[in-house]
XYZ file of C-alpha atoms in Angstrom:
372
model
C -12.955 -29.202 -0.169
C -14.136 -31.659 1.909
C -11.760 -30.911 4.949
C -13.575 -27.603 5.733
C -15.866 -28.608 8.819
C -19.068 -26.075 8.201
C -20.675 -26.659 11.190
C -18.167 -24.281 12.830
C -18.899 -21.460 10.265
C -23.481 -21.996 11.272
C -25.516 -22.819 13.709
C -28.410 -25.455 13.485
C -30.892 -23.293 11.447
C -27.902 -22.056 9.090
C -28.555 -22.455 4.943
C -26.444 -25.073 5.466
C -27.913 -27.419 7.433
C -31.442 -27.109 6.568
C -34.055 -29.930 6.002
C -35.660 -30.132 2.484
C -38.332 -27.748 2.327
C -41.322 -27.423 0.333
C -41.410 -25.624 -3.425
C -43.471 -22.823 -1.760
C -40.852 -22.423 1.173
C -38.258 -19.809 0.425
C -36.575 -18.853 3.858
C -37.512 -20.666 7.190
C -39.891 -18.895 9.234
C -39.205 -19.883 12.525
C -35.555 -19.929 13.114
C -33.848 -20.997 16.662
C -31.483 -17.545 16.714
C -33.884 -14.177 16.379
C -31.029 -11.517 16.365
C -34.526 -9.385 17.354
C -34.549 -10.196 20.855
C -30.692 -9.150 21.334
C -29.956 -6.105 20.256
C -28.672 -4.474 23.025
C -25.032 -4.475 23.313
C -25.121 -5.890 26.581
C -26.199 -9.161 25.313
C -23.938 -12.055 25.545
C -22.331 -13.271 22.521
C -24.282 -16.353 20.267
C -23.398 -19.661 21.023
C -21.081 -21.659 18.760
C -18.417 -18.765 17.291
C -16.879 -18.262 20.676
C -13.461 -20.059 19.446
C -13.013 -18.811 15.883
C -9.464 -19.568 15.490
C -9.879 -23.193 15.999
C -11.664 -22.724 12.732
C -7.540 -22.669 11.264
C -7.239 -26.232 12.318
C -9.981 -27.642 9.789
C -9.175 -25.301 6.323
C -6.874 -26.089 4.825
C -4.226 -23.503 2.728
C -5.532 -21.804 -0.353
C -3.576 -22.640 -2.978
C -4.144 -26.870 -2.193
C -7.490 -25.477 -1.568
C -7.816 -24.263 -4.801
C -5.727 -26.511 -6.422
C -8.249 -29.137 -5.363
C -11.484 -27.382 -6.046
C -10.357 -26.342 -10.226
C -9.688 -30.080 -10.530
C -13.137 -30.778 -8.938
C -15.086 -27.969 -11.039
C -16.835 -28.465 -13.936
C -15.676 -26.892 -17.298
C -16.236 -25.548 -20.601
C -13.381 -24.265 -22.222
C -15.828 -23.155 -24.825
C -17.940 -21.015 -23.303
C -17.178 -17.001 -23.498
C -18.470 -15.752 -20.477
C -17.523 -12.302 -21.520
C -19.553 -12.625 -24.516
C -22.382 -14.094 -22.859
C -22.697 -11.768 -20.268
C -22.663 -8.729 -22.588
C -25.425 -10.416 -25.051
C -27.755 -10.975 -22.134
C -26.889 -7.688 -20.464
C -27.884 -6.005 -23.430
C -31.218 -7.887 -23.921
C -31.782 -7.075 -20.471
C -31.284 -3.509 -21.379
C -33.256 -3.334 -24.197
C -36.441 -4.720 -22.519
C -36.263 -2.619 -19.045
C -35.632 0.131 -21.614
C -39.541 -0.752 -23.350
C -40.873 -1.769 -19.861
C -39.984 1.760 -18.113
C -40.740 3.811 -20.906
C -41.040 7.808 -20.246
C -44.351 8.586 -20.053
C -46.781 11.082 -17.722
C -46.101 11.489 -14.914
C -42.395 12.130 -16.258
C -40.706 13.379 -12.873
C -41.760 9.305 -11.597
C -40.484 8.155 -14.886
C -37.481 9.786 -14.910
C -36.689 9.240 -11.707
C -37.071 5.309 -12.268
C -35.223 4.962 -14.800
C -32.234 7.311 -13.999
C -31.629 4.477 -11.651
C -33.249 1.187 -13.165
C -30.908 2.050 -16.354
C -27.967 3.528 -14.575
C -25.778 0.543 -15.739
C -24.987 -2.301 -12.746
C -24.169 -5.783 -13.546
C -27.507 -6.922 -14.226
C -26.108 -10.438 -12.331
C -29.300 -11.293 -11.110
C -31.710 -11.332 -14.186
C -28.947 -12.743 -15.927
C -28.914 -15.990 -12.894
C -33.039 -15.990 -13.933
C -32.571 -16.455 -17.679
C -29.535 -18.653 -17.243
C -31.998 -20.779 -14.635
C -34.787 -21.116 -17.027
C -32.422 -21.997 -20.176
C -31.120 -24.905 -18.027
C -34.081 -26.914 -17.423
C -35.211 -26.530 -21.083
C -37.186 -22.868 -20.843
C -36.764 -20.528 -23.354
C -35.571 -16.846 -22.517
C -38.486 -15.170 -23.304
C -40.422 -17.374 -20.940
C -38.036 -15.832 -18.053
C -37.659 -12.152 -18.988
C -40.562 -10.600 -17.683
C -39.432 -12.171 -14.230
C -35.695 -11.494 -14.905
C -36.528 -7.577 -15.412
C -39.054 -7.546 -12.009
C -35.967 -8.811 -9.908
C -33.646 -5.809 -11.348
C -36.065 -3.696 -10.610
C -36.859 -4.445 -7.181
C -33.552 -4.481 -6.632
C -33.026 -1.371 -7.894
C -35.425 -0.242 -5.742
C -33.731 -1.759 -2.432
C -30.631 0.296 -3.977
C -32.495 3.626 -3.991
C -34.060 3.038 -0.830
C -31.031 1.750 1.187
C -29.063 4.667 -0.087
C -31.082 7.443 1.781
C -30.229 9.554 4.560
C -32.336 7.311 6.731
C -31.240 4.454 5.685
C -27.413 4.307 4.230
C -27.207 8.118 3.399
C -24.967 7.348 0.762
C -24.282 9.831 -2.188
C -22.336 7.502 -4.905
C -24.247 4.611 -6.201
C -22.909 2.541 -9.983
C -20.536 5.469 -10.124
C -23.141 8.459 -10.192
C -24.900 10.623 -7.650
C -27.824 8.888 -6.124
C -31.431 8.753 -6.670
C -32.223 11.172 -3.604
C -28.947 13.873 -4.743
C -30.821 14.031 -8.396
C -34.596 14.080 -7.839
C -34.988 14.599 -3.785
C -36.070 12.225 -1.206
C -39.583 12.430 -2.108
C -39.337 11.194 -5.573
C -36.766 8.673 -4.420
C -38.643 6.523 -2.213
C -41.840 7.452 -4.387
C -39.715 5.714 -7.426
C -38.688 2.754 -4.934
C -42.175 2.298 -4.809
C -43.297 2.570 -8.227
C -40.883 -0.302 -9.556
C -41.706 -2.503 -6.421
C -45.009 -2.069 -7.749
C -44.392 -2.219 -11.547
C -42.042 -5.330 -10.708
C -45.280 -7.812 -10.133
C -47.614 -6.515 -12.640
C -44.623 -6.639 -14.635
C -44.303 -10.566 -14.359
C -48.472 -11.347 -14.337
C -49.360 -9.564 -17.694
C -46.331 -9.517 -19.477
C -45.022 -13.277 -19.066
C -45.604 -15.470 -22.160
C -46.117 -19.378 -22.775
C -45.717 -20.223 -18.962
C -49.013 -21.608 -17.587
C -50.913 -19.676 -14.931
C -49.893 -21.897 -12.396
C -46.225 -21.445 -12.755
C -46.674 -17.854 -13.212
C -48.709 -17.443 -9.635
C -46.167 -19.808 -8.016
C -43.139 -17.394 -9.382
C -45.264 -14.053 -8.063
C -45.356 -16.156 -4.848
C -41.598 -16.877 -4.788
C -40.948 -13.182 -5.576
C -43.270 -11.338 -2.743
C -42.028 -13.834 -0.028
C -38.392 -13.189 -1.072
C -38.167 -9.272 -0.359
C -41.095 -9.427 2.456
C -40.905 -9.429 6.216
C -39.360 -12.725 5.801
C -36.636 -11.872 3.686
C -34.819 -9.000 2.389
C -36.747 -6.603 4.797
C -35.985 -9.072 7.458
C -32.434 -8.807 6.796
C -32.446 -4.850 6.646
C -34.431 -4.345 10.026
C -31.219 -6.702 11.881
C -28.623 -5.111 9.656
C -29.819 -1.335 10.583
C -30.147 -2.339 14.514
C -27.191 -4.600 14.748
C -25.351 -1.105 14.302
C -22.826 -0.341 16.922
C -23.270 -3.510 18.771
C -19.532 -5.226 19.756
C -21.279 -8.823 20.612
C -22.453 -10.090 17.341
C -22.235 -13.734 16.035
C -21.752 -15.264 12.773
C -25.125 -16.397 13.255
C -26.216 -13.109 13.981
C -24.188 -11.912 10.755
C -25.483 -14.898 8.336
C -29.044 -14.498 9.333
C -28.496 -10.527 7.650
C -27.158 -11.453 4.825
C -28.853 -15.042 3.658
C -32.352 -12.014 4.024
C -31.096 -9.108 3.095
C -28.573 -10.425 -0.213
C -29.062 -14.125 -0.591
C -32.988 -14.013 -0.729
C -33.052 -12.092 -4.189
C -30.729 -14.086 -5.911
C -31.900 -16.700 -4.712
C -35.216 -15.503 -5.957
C -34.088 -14.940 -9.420
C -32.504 -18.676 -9.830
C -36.095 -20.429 -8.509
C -38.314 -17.688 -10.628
C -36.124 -18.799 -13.861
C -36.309 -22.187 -12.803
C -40.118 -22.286 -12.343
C -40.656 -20.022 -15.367
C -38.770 -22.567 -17.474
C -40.564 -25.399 -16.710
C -38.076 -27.427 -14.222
C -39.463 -30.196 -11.755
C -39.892 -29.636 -8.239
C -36.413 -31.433 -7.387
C -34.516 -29.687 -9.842
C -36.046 -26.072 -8.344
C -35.294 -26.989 -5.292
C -31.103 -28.315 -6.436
C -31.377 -24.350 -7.991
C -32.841 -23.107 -5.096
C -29.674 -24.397 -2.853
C -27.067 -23.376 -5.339
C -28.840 -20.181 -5.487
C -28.686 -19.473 -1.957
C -25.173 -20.735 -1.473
C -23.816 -17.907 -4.248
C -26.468 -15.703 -2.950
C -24.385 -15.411 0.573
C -21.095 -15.617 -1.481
C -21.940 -12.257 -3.284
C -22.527 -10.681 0.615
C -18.814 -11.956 1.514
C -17.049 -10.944 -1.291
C -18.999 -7.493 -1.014
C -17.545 -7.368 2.664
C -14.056 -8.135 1.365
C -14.487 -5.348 -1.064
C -15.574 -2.839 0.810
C -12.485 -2.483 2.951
C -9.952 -3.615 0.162
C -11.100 -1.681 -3.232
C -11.311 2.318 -3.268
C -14.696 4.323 -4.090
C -13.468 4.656 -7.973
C -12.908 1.135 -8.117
C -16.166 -0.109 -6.928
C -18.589 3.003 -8.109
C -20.088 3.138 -4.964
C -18.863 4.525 -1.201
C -15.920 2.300 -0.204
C -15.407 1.502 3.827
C -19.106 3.010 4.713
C -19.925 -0.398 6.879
C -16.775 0.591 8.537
C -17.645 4.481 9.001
C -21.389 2.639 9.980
C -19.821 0.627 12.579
C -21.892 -2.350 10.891
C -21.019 -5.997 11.276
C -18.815 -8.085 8.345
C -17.585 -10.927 7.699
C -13.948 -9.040 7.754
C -14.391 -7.439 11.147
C -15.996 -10.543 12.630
C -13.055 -13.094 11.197
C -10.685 -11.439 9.340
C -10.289 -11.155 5.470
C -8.239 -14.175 5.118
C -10.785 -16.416 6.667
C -13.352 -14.142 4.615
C -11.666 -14.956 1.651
C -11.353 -18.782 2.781
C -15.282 -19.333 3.399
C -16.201 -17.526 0.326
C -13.916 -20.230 -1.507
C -16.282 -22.711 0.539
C -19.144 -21.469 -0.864
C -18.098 -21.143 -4.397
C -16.804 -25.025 -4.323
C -20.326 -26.206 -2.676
C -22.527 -23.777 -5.097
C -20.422 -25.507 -8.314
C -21.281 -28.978 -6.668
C -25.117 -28.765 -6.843
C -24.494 -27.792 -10.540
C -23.372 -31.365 -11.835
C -25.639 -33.880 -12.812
C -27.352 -30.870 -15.081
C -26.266 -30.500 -19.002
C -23.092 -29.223 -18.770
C -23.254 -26.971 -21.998
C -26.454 -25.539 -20.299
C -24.909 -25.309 -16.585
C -22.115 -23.749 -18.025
C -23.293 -19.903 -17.777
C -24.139 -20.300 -13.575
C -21.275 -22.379 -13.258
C -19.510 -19.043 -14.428
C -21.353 -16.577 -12.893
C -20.573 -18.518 -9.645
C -16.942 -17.919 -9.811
C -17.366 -13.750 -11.099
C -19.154 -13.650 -8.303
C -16.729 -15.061 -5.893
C -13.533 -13.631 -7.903
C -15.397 -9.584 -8.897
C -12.895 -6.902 -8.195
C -16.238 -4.717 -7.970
C-alpha cells in the first residue's frame, strides 16, 4: 500500500516516524505535541490535520487496496486460527484460574476473579506467547508474563469502568466490577492484580535468566506508568468536550492508553523467549502498529455494532463527547487507515519463520477485521 502518504495521518513524533530506540525505551518521553498544555477548548487546532480531505487524494479505493495488500501478505493456508486461539485461550484460562485462586480474604478474591475470569478475548497474552514461540521460546517461558498483562488489563477494565472514570455498567457482557462488589472492592481488586501482576512474573517465571526476567518487569511497569497507559487516560479523560482536537492529539491517547499494553505483551514474549535485541525491537514496531489498530477498529465499533453485539456499552464515547477516529475523519477514512496499519504491522512480520509468524500474522488481521 505504498500510495498511502503517512505523514499526513502523524506528526514528527508519531509511532511512525520514530528513530530506533533503545531495548529499554518503550514510549518516547519527550514528545514535541503535549496535548497537557491545551486543554482548553479555546486552543487552536494542532498543526498538520488542518486539510483532512486532501488525505482522499493519496489512498487509494479499498477493494485495489485490498486487492493489493492479500497479494502482498504472508500466508498459511494451514494454520487454524480458530483452533489456535481456543487452545491457547484455554491454557490461559487454566493458569489465571491456579494463579487467582480463592483464598482469605475471599471478598478480594472474588472480586478479582469475577472479572480476571469473566471471559474476554485473552488477545493480548495470546500476542505474548505467540511472541516468545517465534524467536524459539517455549510457552511456559512466557506464561507467567502473558497472565500479568491480562491481569493488569483487567484491572484498567475495572478501573476505567467506574463512575469516576467511564461509569459504565456492562463490561464482557455482565454487570461490572463496581454493580457486583461496590466501588470499594473494585478499585481495591484493580489494585490487587496490578500488584499480583509483577510478583506474578518475578517468582513464577521459569528457565528465563534473571536478566531477561528484570528487563521484562522493566518493559511491563514503564508500559502502564505515567508514561504510558496512565498517560493516555489523563489526555483521554480531559480531552472531553473539547471541539479543537488533532489527530495528533487523538494518536498520542491511544498509542498510551491501548497501544502501550499490547505492545507490552509482544516485547515481554519476545524477551522472555530469548529473541535478540533487533528482533525485539522488529516485535516491538509490529506490536505498536496493531496496538493502535485495535484503538481504531474499537472506534469504528463503537458507533457501528449495538451493546449485545459487543458485550459492553455501545456509543458511550459518543454520549462522553470523547474524541475518535470516526468523529475526527469519518468511518470510511477510519476504516481506510486501519487497513494501513494492518498492511504495515504484516510487513515487519516477514523475514521471521513463517510457520512460527503465522499465529501474529493472524491475530493482526482479527484484530483489524473483529466484529466485537
Amino acid at each position: 500500500m505504498a500510495s498511502v502518504n503517512l505523514c499526513s495521518w502523524v506528526q514528527s513524533y508519531s509511532i511512525f516516524n520514530q528513530a530506533s530506540r533503545s531495548k529499554y525505551s518503550l514510549l518516547p518521553r519527550s514528545l514535541p505535541f503535549n496535548p497537557l498544555m491545551n486543554l482548553s477548548s479555546s486552543t487552536s487546532k494542532t498543526r498538520g490535520f488542518a486539510s483532512i480531505p486532501s488525505i482522499c487524494s493519496v489512498i487509494t479505493k479499498g477493494d485495489a487496496v485490498k486487492e493489493e495488500e492479500e497479494q502482498q501478505q504472508p500466508q498459511n493456508p494451514s494454520f487454524d486460527f480458530k483452533t489456535y486461539m481456543v487452545q491457547k485461550a484455554t491454557m490461559i484460562n487454566q493458569a489465571l484460574d491456579s494463579a487467582v485462586s480463592l483464598r482469605e480474604p475471599v471478598k478480594i478474591h472474588e472480586a478479582m476473579r469475577y472479572s480476571l475470569l469473566a471471559g474476554g478475548k485473552r488477545v493480548r497474552p495470546v500476542l505474548c506467547l505467540a511472541a516468545c514461540e517465534l524467536v524459539g521460546g517455549q510457552e511456559s517461558m512466557a506464561m507467567p508474563a502473558a497472565c500479568a498483562v491480562e491481569m493488569i488489563h483487567t484491572m484498567s477494565l475495572i478501573h476505567d469502568d467506574l463512575p469516576c472514570m467511564d461509569n459504565d455498567d456492562l463490561r464482557r457482557g455482565k454487570p461490572t466490577n463496581h454493580k457486583v462488589f461496590g466501588e470499594d472492592i473494585a478499585v481495591l481488586a484493580g489494585d490487587a492484580l496490578l500488584a499480583f501482576a509483577f510478583e506474578h512474573v518475578a517468582v513464577s517465571t521459569v528457565g528465563v535468566t534473571p536478566g531477561r526476567i528484570v528487563r521484562a518487569i522493566g518493559e511491563l511497569a514503564k508500559s502502564i506508568g505515567a508514561e504510558g497507559l496512565v498517560a493516555g487516560q489523563v489526555v483521554d479523560i480531559h480531552s472531553e468536550g473539547l471541539t479543537d482536537v488533532g489527530l495528533d492529539h487523538l494518536e498520542f491517547i491511544h498509542v498510551h492508553k491501548t497501544a502501550a499494553l499490547l505492545e507490552a505483551a509482544v516485547v515481554l514474549g519476545a524477551i522472555l523467549g530469548g529473541g535478540c535485541d533487533e528482533d525485539v525491537e522488529r516485535l516491538r514496531k509490529f506490536a505498536r502498529y496493531i496496538g493502535l489498530l485495535f484503538q481504531v477498529v474499537d472506534d469504528i465499533l463503537d458507533v457501528t455494532k449495538s451493546s449485545k453485539e459487543l458485550g459492553k456499552t455501545a456509543g458511550k464515547d459518543l454520549l462522553a463527547d470523547k474524541v475518535t477516529y470516526p468523529k475526527l475523519i469519518g468511518i470510511e477514512k477510519s476504516k481506510e487507515f486501519a487497513e494501513k496499519l494492518r498492511s504495515d504491522s504484516l510487513e515487519l512480520l516477514q523475514g521471521f519463520d513463517s510457520e512460527k509468524a503465522a499465529p501474529l500474522i493472524a491475530l493482526a488481521n482479527y484484530i483489524a477485521y473483529r466484529q466485537n
